[in-house]
mmCIF file of C-alpha atoms in Angstrom:
data_model
loop_
_atom_site.group_PDB
_atom_site.id
_atom_site.type_symbol
_atom_site.label_atom_id
_atom_site.label_comp_id
_atom_site.label_asym_id
_atom_site.label_seq_id
_atom_site.Cartn_x
_atom_site.Cartn_y
_atom_site.Cartn_z
ATOM 1 C CA UNK A 1 0.375 8.745 -2.813
ATOM 2 C CA UNK A 2 1.990 12.045 -1.778
ATOM 3 C CA UNK A 3 5.718 11.316 -1.798
ATOM 4 C CA UNK A 4 5.717 12.230 1.878
ATOM 5 C CA UNK A 5 6.249 10.435 5.171
ATOM 6 C CA UNK A 6 2.912 9.622 6.803
ATOM 7 C CA UNK A 7 3.986 11.322 10.030
ATOM 8 C CA UNK A 8 4.547 14.578 8.169
ATOM 9 C CA UNK A 9 0.929 14.752 6.988
ATOM 10 C CA UNK A 10 -0.982 13.472 10.017
ATOM 11 C CA UNK A 11 -1.637 9.988 8.651
ATOM 12 C CA UNK A 12 0.483 8.027 11.097
ATOM 13 C CA UNK A 13 -0.031 6.226 14.410
ATOM 14 C CA UNK A 14 -3.104 4.243 13.312
ATOM 15 C CA UNK A 15 -5.044 3.358 10.204
ATOM 16 C CA UNK A 16 -8.249 5.195 9.348
ATOM 17 C CA UNK A 17 -11.373 3.423 10.594
ATOM 18 C CA UNK A 18 -14.885 3.432 9.104
ATOM 19 C CA UNK A 19 -16.713 6.628 9.944
ATOM 20 C CA UNK A 20 -13.594 8.375 11.245
ATOM 21 C CA UNK A 21 -13.434 12.150 10.773
ATOM 22 C CA UNK A 22 -9.791 11.984 9.625
ATOM 23 C CA UNK A 23 -8.440 11.414 6.131
ATOM 24 C CA UNK A 24 -5.819 12.529 3.637
ATOM 25 C CA UNK A 25 -6.087 16.309 3.476
ATOM 26 C CA UNK A 26 -7.714 17.449 0.214
ATOM 27 C CA UNK A 27 -4.946 20.026 -0.201
ATOM 28 C CA UNK A 28 -2.304 17.311 -0.406
ATOM 29 C CA UNK A 29 -1.193 16.608 -3.974
ATOM 30 C CA UNK A 30 -1.325 12.948 -4.908
ATOM 31 C CA UNK A 31 0.385 11.081 -7.730
ATOM 32 C CA UNK A 32 -2.997 11.001 -9.452
ATOM 33 C CA UNK A 33 -3.449 14.767 -9.254
ATOM 34 C CA UNK A 34 0.070 15.363 -10.521
ATOM 35 C CA UNK A 35 -0.337 13.035 -13.496
ATOM 36 C CA UNK A 36 -3.881 14.173 -14.278
ATOM 37 C CA UNK A 37 -2.544 17.707 -14.596
ATOM 38 C CA UNK A 38 -0.136 16.305 -17.171
ATOM 39 C CA UNK A 39 -2.859 14.722 -19.318
ATOM 40 C CA UNK A 40 -3.116 11.270 -17.761
ATOM 41 C CA UNK A 41 -6.357 9.367 -17.187
ATOM 42 C CA UNK A 42 -6.282 8.114 -13.590
ATOM 43 C CA UNK A 43 -7.970 5.096 -12.044
ATOM 44 C CA UNK A 44 -7.849 3.409 -8.635
ATOM 45 C CA UNK A 45 -9.139 -0.125 -8.100
ATOM 46 C CA UNK A 46 -9.033 -1.863 -4.723
ATOM 47 C CA UNK A 47 -8.524 -0.777 -1.120
ATOM 48 C CA UNK A 48 -8.253 2.993 -0.615
ATOM 49 C CA UNK A 49 -7.909 3.427 3.176
ATOM 50 C CA UNK A 50 -7.059 7.129 3.291
ATOM 51 C CA UNK A 51 -10.442 8.162 4.708
ATOM 52 C CA UNK A 52 -13.962 6.996 3.867
ATOM 53 C CA UNK A 53 -15.692 10.395 4.008
ATOM 54 C CA UNK A 54 -16.412 11.879 0.573
ATOM 55 C CA UNK A 55 -13.790 14.670 0.716
ATOM 56 C CA UNK A 56 -11.147 11.958 1.188
ATOM 57 C CA UNK A 57 -12.243 9.358 -1.366
ATOM 58 C CA UNK A 58 -10.256 8.795 -4.596
ATOM 59 C CA UNK A 59 -12.399 10.986 -6.862
ATOM 60 C CA UNK A 60 -11.640 13.917 -4.557
ATOM 61 C CA UNK A 61 -7.914 13.065 -4.628
ATOM 62 C CA UNK A 62 -7.238 13.149 -8.377
ATOM 63 C CA UNK A 63 -8.691 9.890 -9.689
ATOM 64 C CA UNK A 64 -11.158 9.845 -12.571
ATOM 65 C CA UNK A 65 -12.447 6.359 -11.719
ATOM 66 C CA UNK A 66 -12.651 4.294 -8.570
ATOM 67 C CA UNK A 67 -14.003 0.855 -7.741
ATOM 68 C CA UNK A 68 -13.228 -0.984 -4.536
ATOM 69 C CA UNK A 69 -13.576 -0.921 -0.773
ATOM 70 C CA UNK A 70 -12.756 2.207 1.270
ATOM 71 C CA UNK A 71 -10.702 0.456 3.961
ATOM 72 C CA UNK A 72 -9.385 -2.974 4.962
ATOM 73 C CA UNK A 73 -11.453 -6.059 4.240
ATOM 74 C CA UNK A 74 -11.239 -7.050 7.924
ATOM 75 C CA UNK A 75 -13.327 -3.998 8.875
ATOM 76 C CA UNK A 76 -16.610 -5.819 8.397
ATOM 77 C CA UNK A 77 -19.211 -7.577 10.582
ATOM 78 C CA UNK A 78 -17.136 -10.754 10.616
ATOM 79 C CA UNK A 79 -14.622 -8.907 12.811
ATOM 80 C CA UNK A 80 -16.155 -9.149 16.276
ATOM 81 C CA UNK A 81 -13.718 -6.721 17.874
ATOM 82 C CA UNK A 82 -15.886 -3.873 16.644
ATOM 83 C CA UNK A 83 -15.190 -0.405 15.312
ATOM 84 C CA UNK A 84 -13.116 1.594 17.838
ATOM 85 C CA UNK A 85 -14.292 4.878 16.288
ATOM 86 C CA UNK A 86 -18.027 4.303 16.533
ATOM 87 C CA UNK A 87 -17.649 2.137 19.670
ATOM 88 C CA UNK A 88 -20.062 -0.328 18.171
ATOM 89 C CA UNK A 89 -19.529 -3.995 17.602
ATOM 90 C CA UNK A 90 -19.377 -5.688 15.255
ATOM 91 C CA UNK A 91 -18.271 -3.474 12.386
ATOM 92 C CA UNK A 92 -20.733 -1.872 9.998
ATOM 93 C CA UNK A 93 -21.396 -3.509 6.589
ATOM 94 C CA UNK A 94 -18.361 -3.320 4.298
ATOM 95 C CA UNK A 95 -19.334 -1.147 1.308
ATOM 96 C CA UNK A 96 -18.242 -1.565 -2.281
ATOM 97 C CA UNK A 97 -17.757 1.869 -3.836
ATOM 98 C CA UNK A 98 -18.045 2.911 -7.459
ATOM 99 C CA UNK A 99 -17.001 6.492 -7.933
ATOM 100 C CA UNK A 100 -17.937 7.947 -4.564
ATOM 101 C CA UNK A 101 -21.137 5.998 -3.892
ATOM 102 C CA UNK A 102 -21.819 2.626 -2.298
ATOM 103 C CA UNK A 103 -23.228 0.251 -4.918
ATOM 104 C CA UNK A 104 -22.983 -3.083 -3.067
ATOM 105 C CA UNK A 105 -21.665 -4.641 0.119
ATOM 106 C CA UNK A 106 -19.435 -7.570 1.069
ATOM 107 C CA UNK A 107 -21.915 -9.883 2.706
ATOM 108 C CA UNK A 108 -19.932 -13.013 3.578
ATOM 109 C CA UNK A 109 -16.903 -15.136 2.808
ATOM 110 C CA UNK A 110 -18.139 -15.862 -0.702
ATOM 111 C CA UNK A 111 -18.110 -12.117 -1.442
ATOM 112 C CA UNK A 112 -14.690 -11.750 0.200
ATOM 113 C CA UNK A 113 -13.414 -14.431 -2.165
ATOM 114 C CA UNK A 114 -14.274 -12.177 -5.137
ATOM 115 C CA UNK A 115 -12.393 -9.055 -4.078
ATOM 116 C CA UNK A 116 -9.262 -9.760 -6.101
ATOM 117 C CA UNK A 117 -11.061 -10.876 -9.252
ATOM 118 C CA UNK A 118 -13.576 -8.042 -9.494
ATOM 119 C CA UNK A 119 -10.931 -5.388 -8.848
ATOM 120 C CA UNK A 120 -8.728 -6.887 -11.553
ATOM 121 C CA UNK A 121 -11.615 -6.940 -14.030
ATOM 122 C CA UNK A 122 -12.393 -3.272 -13.341
ATOM 123 C CA UNK A 123 -8.747 -2.300 -13.759
ATOM 124 C CA UNK A 124 -8.591 -4.103 -17.091
ATOM 125 C CA UNK A 125 -11.735 -2.304 -18.259
ATOM 126 C CA UNK A 126 -10.071 0.986 -17.382
ATOM 127 C CA UNK A 127 -6.907 0.083 -19.293
ATOM 128 C CA UNK A 128 -8.916 -0.897 -22.357
ATOM 129 C CA UNK A 129 -10.971 2.275 -22.153
ATOM 130 C CA UNK A 130 -7.875 4.473 -22.017
ATOM 131 C CA UNK A 131 -5.484 2.437 -24.143
ATOM 132 C CA UNK A 132 -5.019 5.253 -26.665
ATOM 133 C CA UNK A 133 -3.993 7.904 -24.105
ATOM 134 C CA UNK A 134 -1.591 8.144 -21.174
ATOM 135 C CA UNK A 135 -3.008 6.481 -18.055
ATOM 136 C CA UNK A 136 -2.121 5.806 -14.430
ATOM 137 C CA UNK A 137 -3.767 2.656 -13.071
ATOM 138 C CA UNK A 138 -3.333 2.121 -9.319
ATOM 139 C CA UNK A 139 -4.398 -1.326 -8.043
ATOM 140 C CA UNK A 140 -4.067 -1.629 -4.243
ATOM 141 C CA UNK A 141 -5.361 -5.163 -3.673
ATOM 142 C CA UNK A 142 -7.056 -6.142 -0.425
ATOM 143 C CA UNK A 143 -5.314 -9.489 -0.623
ATOM 144 C CA UNK A 144 -3.451 -10.897 1.118
ATOM 145 C CA UNK A 145 -4.816 -9.039 4.127
ATOM 146 C CA UNK A 146 -6.939 -11.202 6.403
ATOM 147 C CA UNK A 147 -9.611 -12.550 6.563
ATOM 148 C CA UNK A 148 -8.537 -15.094 3.966
ATOM 149 C CA UNK A 149 -11.270 -16.534 1.785
ATOM 150 C CA UNK A 150 -11.000 -18.217 -1.597
ATOM 151 C CA UNK A 151 -13.352 -19.865 -4.058
ATOM 152 C CA UNK A 152 -13.319 -23.682 -4.035
ATOM 153 C CA UNK A 153 -11.429 -24.061 -7.320
ATOM 154 C CA UNK A 154 -8.675 -21.721 -6.130
ATOM 155 C CA UNK A 155 -8.524 -23.390 -2.711
ATOM 156 C CA UNK A 156 -8.136 -26.758 -4.405
ATOM 157 C CA UNK A 157 -5.285 -25.430 -6.522
ATOM 158 C CA UNK A 158 -3.642 -24.107 -3.348
ATOM 159 C CA UNK A 159 -4.033 -27.485 -1.625
ATOM 160 C CA UNK A 160 -6.380 -26.067 0.988
ATOM 161 C CA UNK A 161 -4.140 -23.203 2.141
ATOM 162 C CA UNK A 162 -6.177 -19.947 2.088
ATOM 163 C CA UNK A 163 -3.143 -17.659 2.388
ATOM 164 C CA UNK A 164 -1.435 -19.398 -0.517
ATOM 165 C CA UNK A 165 -4.711 -19.164 -2.443
ATOM 166 C CA UNK A 166 -4.801 -15.393 -1.953
ATOM 167 C CA UNK A 167 -1.158 -15.034 -2.992
ATOM 168 C CA UNK A 168 -1.736 -17.105 -6.110
ATOM 169 C CA UNK A 169 -4.806 -15.073 -7.024
ATOM 170 C CA UNK A 170 -2.824 -11.831 -6.801
ATOM 171 C CA UNK A 171 -0.301 -13.519 -9.074
ATOM 172 C CA UNK A 172 -3.166 -14.364 -11.450
ATOM 173 C CA UNK A 173 -4.247 -10.728 -11.336
ATOM 174 C CA UNK A 174 -0.811 -9.502 -12.376
ATOM 175 C CA UNK A 175 -0.750 -12.042 -15.168
ATOM 176 C CA UNK A 176 -4.132 -10.924 -16.528
ATOM 177 C CA UNK A 177 -3.046 -7.278 -16.486
ATOM 178 C CA UNK A 178 0.270 -7.965 -18.247
ATOM 179 C CA UNK A 179 -1.557 -10.077 -20.823
ATOM 180 C CA UNK A 180 -3.944 -7.173 -21.444
ATOM 181 C CA UNK A 181 -1.051 -4.789 -21.972
ATOM 182 C CA UNK A 182 0.518 -7.189 -24.463
ATOM 183 C CA UNK A 183 -2.745 -7.703 -26.349
ATOM 184 C CA UNK A 184 -3.253 -3.934 -26.619
ATOM 185 C CA UNK A 185 0.391 -3.530 -27.686
ATOM 186 C CA UNK A 186 1.004 -1.275 -24.699
ATOM 187 C CA UNK A 187 3.631 -3.437 -23.028
ATOM 188 C CA UNK A 188 6.585 -1.609 -24.577
ATOM 189 C CA UNK A 189 5.186 1.754 -23.548
ATOM 190 C CA UNK A 190 4.041 0.990 -19.997
ATOM 191 C CA UNK A 191 5.986 0.851 -16.733
ATOM 192 C CA UNK A 192 4.531 -1.693 -14.307
ATOM 193 C CA UNK A 193 5.579 -1.643 -10.649
ATOM 194 C CA UNK A 194 4.637 -4.361 -8.154
ATOM 195 C CA UNK A 195 5.333 -3.720 -4.485
ATOM 196 C CA UNK A 196 3.712 -3.709 -1.037
ATOM 197 C CA UNK A 197 2.912 -1.213 1.709
ATOM 198 C CA UNK A 198 4.568 -3.171 4.523
ATOM 199 C CA UNK A 199 5.945 -6.547 5.431
ATOM 200 C CA UNK A 200 3.618 -9.422 6.163
ATOM 201 C CA UNK A 201 4.068 -12.525 8.278
ATOM 202 C CA UNK A 202 7.507 -14.133 8.200
ATOM 203 C CA UNK A 203 9.601 -13.159 5.171
ATOM 204 C CA UNK A 204 12.553 -15.479 4.607
ATOM 205 C CA UNK A 205 15.372 -14.790 7.052
ATOM 206 C CA UNK A 206 14.088 -11.347 8.036
ATOM 207 C CA UNK A 207 13.138 -10.637 11.625
ATOM 208 C CA UNK A 208 9.785 -9.175 12.527
ATOM 209 C CA UNK A 209 6.517 -8.784 10.716
ATOM 210 C CA UNK A 210 3.844 -6.186 10.125
ATOM 211 C CA UNK A 211 3.559 -4.179 13.348
ATOM 212 C CA UNK A 212 5.981 -3.940 16.232
ATOM 213 C CA UNK A 213 9.587 -2.683 16.161
ATOM 214 C CA UNK A 214 10.962 -1.592 12.810
ATOM 215 C CA UNK A 215 12.895 -4.725 11.958
ATOM 216 C CA UNK A 216 13.383 -5.486 8.282
ATOM 217 C CA UNK A 217 10.478 -7.934 8.222
ATOM 218 C CA UNK A 218 8.160 -5.069 9.134
ATOM 219 C CA UNK A 219 9.420 -2.521 6.620
ATOM 220 C CA UNK A 220 11.377 -4.164 3.792
ATOM 221 C CA UNK A 221 9.253 -5.276 0.846
ATOM 222 C CA UNK A 222 9.969 -6.773 -2.569
ATOM 223 C CA UNK A 223 9.600 -4.563 -5.609
ATOM 224 C CA UNK A 224 9.453 -5.728 -9.217
ATOM 225 C CA UNK A 225 9.445 -3.514 -12.305
ATOM 226 C CA UNK A 226 8.469 -4.537 -15.847
ATOM 227 C CA UNK A 227 8.858 -2.648 -19.095
ATOM 228 C CA UNK A 228 9.855 -4.830 -22.066
ATOM 229 C CA UNK A 229 12.753 -3.464 -24.148
ATOM 230 C CA UNK A 230 13.355 -0.714 -21.562
ATOM 231 C CA UNK A 231 14.062 -2.665 -18.363
ATOM 232 C CA UNK A 232 16.486 -5.569 -18.929
ATOM 233 C CA UNK A 233 15.134 -8.920 -17.766
ATOM 234 C CA UNK A 234 16.742 -10.551 -14.757
ATOM 235 C CA UNK A 235 18.425 -7.441 -13.360
ATOM 236 C CA UNK A 236 18.431 -6.894 -9.601
ATOM 237 C CA UNK A 237 19.825 -4.281 -7.243
ATOM 238 C CA UNK A 238 20.459 -3.938 -3.534
ATOM 239 C CA UNK A 239 20.260 -0.136 -3.738
ATOM 240 C CA UNK A 240 17.663 1.390 -1.414
ATOM 241 C CA UNK A 241 14.432 2.999 -2.558
ATOM 242 C CA UNK A 242 11.147 3.629 -0.771
ATOM 243 C CA UNK A 243 7.533 3.984 -1.812
ATOM 244 C CA UNK A 244 7.630 7.716 -1.037
ATOM 245 C CA UNK A 245 10.039 7.924 -3.975
ATOM 246 C CA UNK A 246 7.305 7.054 -6.461
ATOM 247 C CA UNK A 247 5.822 10.548 -6.809
ATOM 248 C CA UNK A 248 9.077 12.343 -7.715
ATOM 249 C CA UNK A 249 10.127 9.386 -9.858
ATOM 250 C CA UNK A 250 6.891 9.481 -11.859
ATOM 251 C CA UNK A 251 7.338 13.231 -12.235
ATOM 252 C CA UNK A 252 10.784 12.646 -13.759
ATOM 253 C CA UNK A 253 9.521 9.883 -16.041
ATOM 254 C CA UNK A 254 6.486 11.738 -17.387
ATOM 255 C CA UNK A 255 7.684 15.335 -17.348
ATOM 256 C CA UNK A 256 5.034 16.201 -14.771
ATOM 257 C CA UNK A 257 5.578 18.933 -12.202
ATOM 258 C CA UNK A 258 6.116 17.648 -8.673
ATOM 259 C CA UNK A 259 4.906 19.971 -5.883
ATOM 260 C CA UNK A 260 7.418 22.664 -5.009
ATOM 261 C CA UNK A 261 5.443 24.496 -2.327
ATOM 262 C CA UNK A 262 5.813 21.797 0.338
ATOM 263 C CA UNK A 263 8.269 19.272 1.674
ATOM 264 C CA UNK A 264 8.450 16.107 -0.421
ATOM 265 C CA UNK A 265 10.447 13.363 1.280
ATOM 266 C CA UNK A 266 10.769 11.089 -1.739
ATOM 267 C CA UNK A 267 13.603 11.215 -4.255
ATOM 268 C CA UNK A 268 13.986 10.344 -7.916
ATOM 269 C CA UNK A 269 14.871 6.625 -8.168
ATOM 270 C CA UNK A 270 14.067 6.193 -11.858
ATOM 271 C CA UNK A 271 17.459 4.723 -12.736
ATOM 272 C CA UNK A 272 17.018 2.068 -10.032
ATOM 273 C CA UNK A 273 13.548 1.109 -11.258
ATOM 274 C CA UNK A 274 14.735 0.956 -14.866
ATOM 275 C CA UNK A 275 17.608 -1.354 -13.983
ATOM 276 C CA UNK A 276 20.313 1.045 -15.168
ATOM 277 C CA UNK A 277 23.837 -0.370 -14.682
ATOM 278 C CA UNK A 278 25.545 0.817 -11.496
ATOM 279 C CA UNK A 279 22.548 2.950 -10.491
ATOM 280 C CA UNK A 280 23.013 4.351 -6.998
ATOM 281 C CA UNK A 281 20.438 5.095 -4.342
ATOM 282 C CA UNK A 282 19.845 8.794 -3.676
ATOM 283 C CA UNK A 283 19.280 7.929 -0.009
ATOM 284 C CA UNK A 284 22.401 8.363 2.094
ATOM 285 C CA UNK A 285 20.240 7.740 5.151
ATOM 286 C CA UNK A 286 16.958 5.827 5.275
ATOM 287 C CA UNK A 287 14.414 6.486 8.035
ATOM 288 C CA UNK A 288 12.052 3.864 9.399
ATOM 289 C CA UNK A 289 9.503 6.424 10.507
ATOM 290 C CA UNK A 290 11.029 7.826 13.726
ATOM 291 C CA UNK A 291 11.816 4.418 15.213
ATOM 292 C CA UNK A 292 14.748 3.341 13.103
ATOM 293 C CA UNK A 293 17.454 4.650 10.819
ATOM 294 C CA UNK A 294 19.819 3.037 8.343
ATOM 295 C CA UNK A 295 23.033 4.363 6.861
ATOM 296 C CA UNK A 296 24.906 2.008 4.600
ATOM 297 C CA UNK A 297 24.953 -1.408 6.227
ATOM 298 C CA UNK A 298 24.317 -0.089 9.747
ATOM 299 C CA UNK A 299 20.865 0.229 11.258
ATOM 300 C CA UNK A 300 19.314 1.216 14.575
ATOM 301 C CA UNK A 301 15.986 -0.173 15.783
ATOM 302 C CA UNK A 302 14.475 1.905 18.597
ATOM 303 C CA UNK A 303 11.390 1.116 20.672
ATOM 304 C CA UNK A 304 9.957 1.616 24.147
ATOM 305 C CA UNK A 305 9.464 -1.134 26.693
ATOM 306 C CA UNK A 306 7.271 -0.514 29.721
ATOM 307 C CA UNK A 307 9.407 -0.276 32.826
ATOM 308 C CA UNK A 308 12.649 -0.240 30.823
ATOM 309 C CA UNK A 309 12.382 2.957 28.799
ATOM 310 C CA UNK A 310 13.775 3.312 25.297
ATOM 311 C CA UNK A 311 15.659 0.336 23.861
ATOM 312 C CA UNK A 312 18.191 0.886 21.054
ATOM 313 C CA UNK A 313 19.597 -1.989 19.054
ATOM 314 C CA UNK A 314 22.338 -1.832 16.422
ATOM 315 C CA UNK A 315 22.689 -4.227 13.494
ATOM 316 C CA UNK A 316 24.915 -4.681 10.473
ATOM 317 C CA UNK A 317 22.553 -5.716 7.701
ATOM 318 C CA UNK A 318 25.326 -6.884 5.402
ATOM 319 C CA UNK A 319 26.513 -9.590 7.767
ATOM 320 C CA UNK A 320 23.261 -10.027 9.710
ATOM 321 C CA UNK A 321 20.184 -9.344 7.525
ATOM 322 C CA UNK A 322 18.037 -11.214 10.048
ATOM 323 C CA UNK A 323 18.960 -8.725 12.807
ATOM 324 C CA UNK A 324 19.830 -11.404 15.355
ATOM 325 C CA UNK A 325 23.104 -9.988 16.725
ATOM 326 C CA UNK A 326 22.733 -6.678 18.571
ATOM 327 C CA UNK A 327 26.082 -4.860 18.220
ATOM 328 C CA UNK A 328 25.219 -1.820 20.326
ATOM 329 C CA UNK A 329 27.769 -2.701 23.003
ATOM 330 C CA UNK A 330 30.529 -3.522 20.516
ATOM 331 C CA UNK A 331 30.129 -0.312 18.482
ATOM 332 C CA UNK A 332 29.000 2.482 20.819
ATOM 333 C CA UNK A 333 30.309 5.234 18.520
ATOM 334 C CA UNK A 334 28.173 4.046 15.611
ATOM 335 C CA UNK A 335 25.194 3.701 17.944
ATOM 336 C CA UNK A 336 25.645 7.286 19.145
ATOM 337 C CA UNK A 337 26.073 8.637 15.624
ATOM 338 C CA UNK A 338 22.990 6.915 14.244
ATOM 339 C CA UNK A 339 20.986 7.880 17.319
ATOM 340 C CA UNK A 340 21.815 11.509 16.584
ATOM 341 C CA UNK A 341 20.653 11.113 12.975
ATOM 342 C CA UNK A 342 17.397 9.578 14.167
ATOM 343 C CA UNK A 343 16.797 12.365 16.705
ATOM 344 C CA UNK A 344 17.523 14.974 14.023
ATOM 345 C CA UNK A 345 15.019 13.372 11.661
ATOM 346 C CA UNK A 346 12.342 13.265 14.366
ATOM 347 C CA UNK A 347 12.937 16.934 15.108
ATOM 348 C CA UNK A 348 12.703 17.863 11.433
ATOM 349 C CA UNK A 349 9.432 15.986 11.069
ATOM 350 C CA UNK A 350 8.029 17.676 14.181
ATOM 351 C CA UNK A 351 9.101 21.072 12.869
ATOM 352 C CA UNK A 352 7.555 20.694 9.412
ATOM 353 C CA UNK A 353 4.229 18.890 9.524
ATOM 354 C CA UNK A 354 1.004 19.347 7.622
ATOM 355 C CA UNK A 355 -2.367 18.432 9.118
ATOM 356 C CA UNK A 356 -4.574 15.584 8.050
ATOM 357 C CA UNK A 357 -8.024 16.480 6.790
ATOM 358 C CA UNK A 358 -11.007 16.415 9.144
ATOM 359 C CA UNK A 359 -14.746 16.650 8.574
ATOM 360 C CA UNK A 360 -17.561 17.338 10.980
ATOM 361 C CA UNK A 361 -20.310 14.834 11.730
ATOM 362 C CA UNK A 362 -18.440 11.920 10.194
ATOM 363 C CA UNK A 363 -20.316 8.643 10.002
ATOM 364 C CA UNK A 364 -19.799 5.235 8.384
ATOM 365 C CA UNK A 365 -20.821 4.947 4.749
ATOM 366 C CA UNK A 366 -23.218 2.154 5.710
ATOM 367 C CA UNK A 367 -24.873 1.358 9.003
ATOM 368 C CA UNK A 368 -27.175 -1.179 7.337
ATOM 369 C CA UNK A 369 -26.916 -2.681 3.891
ATOM 370 C CA UNK A 370 -30.513 -1.767 3.123
ATOM 371 C CA UNK A 371 -31.433 -2.490 -0.483
ATOM 372 C CA UNK A 372 -27.839 -2.729 -1.692
ATOM 373 C CA UNK A 373 -27.005 -6.016 -3.443
ATOM 374 C CA UNK A 374 -24.348 -8.437 -2.311
ATOM 375 C CA UNK A 375 -21.109 -8.023 -4.235
ATOM 376 C CA UNK A 376 -21.629 -11.208 -6.254
ATOM 377 C CA UNK A 377 -25.139 -10.156 -7.208
ATOM 378 C CA UNK A 378 -23.965 -6.684 -8.223
ATOM 379 C CA UNK A 379 -21.257 -8.191 -10.436
ATOM 380 C CA UNK A 380 -23.648 -10.772 -11.890
ATOM 381 C CA UNK A 381 -21.528 -13.665 -10.635
ATOM 382 C CA UNK A 382 -22.723 -17.120 -9.505
ATOM 383 C CA UNK A 383 -23.907 -17.566 -5.938
ATOM 384 C CA UNK A 384 -20.866 -19.418 -4.649
ATOM 385 C CA UNK A 385 -21.852 -21.136 -1.422
ATOM 386 C CA UNK A 386 -18.417 -21.886 -0.100
ATOM 387 C CA UNK A 387 -15.705 -19.519 0.999
ATOM 388 C CA UNK A 388 -12.643 -20.799 2.803
ATOM 389 C CA UNK A 389 -12.214 -20.393 6.557
ATOM 390 C CA UNK A 390 -11.075 -17.007 7.844
ATOM 391 C CA UNK A 391 -8.365 -16.487 10.419
#
């Protein structure tokens, strides 16, 4: 959202929990604020997760419209581990927010099974409402984050696999949105980007998964771009880009003014996203937070092990994309050089940070659902009795 490493703006180390006093500082400039200043309508539909207190919610961060949940869908009463911020267990009711107010709550698995569909419908309404003006529509789906629930017809299509069902429903969502753009004759004037915020479970040959050391399975994600008659079909690139590049890239594309009064870590990668021939990455060095660094084909993964201190591993991603062969012993000079680059990056981050936002007397949006309707009742949808099992 800010074109900036999370560690630089106090949003690292752990996710924001319900009722936490911390959130994205209101003085940070988001993609939405930048584009809104340039005449764009802005909408966010789905999981926000940058703070659930009102000064941190999307309408305070540059969005004209918001509908969704303010944090992960696993932060709900079905998660018996409890909220580590409020020290209560289980979690408080999971609110559904319209604008900045709770209008419903996610009551059970049947409501969880609607989260993709209702968010997609709201995004499509926004697109139709603003089809005759520039718009930025941000759709951070809750799926395929656990718990995994799906409606019976979708579970049947997925042969009883709830994770597959969630993946296929996200695919449905993309299809509905692209169809809408075609029907409104906006497809040739709209850039669509599909990507993820982190790796998931096991991704092909890649080592690691969400969490843990910064192996490629943790950090590398697929990215697809779509813009008929502007982006050639079937083009791919191995050049490196990151999600912090989106803000400066959108500034370049739209003629908006990116912030110049603060450090922006992202770079313009428009040529990469547009599939330009021989487009090169602007990143000579890529940082995996402060626990990994890549230059060219070489990468260090660094982590601490209790009783052993700091472990440094060296991999050549060209010959070993699965990071199975640690070459630290064979190439000590490269290990030393990359270690120095990583230490320099950590020092630069430490020397130029901006604080997260904090509020006093923070509390969860809901402690009880009170008179709020269940999500399916609020949306006027049938009372589906069966959700799929959660994990």
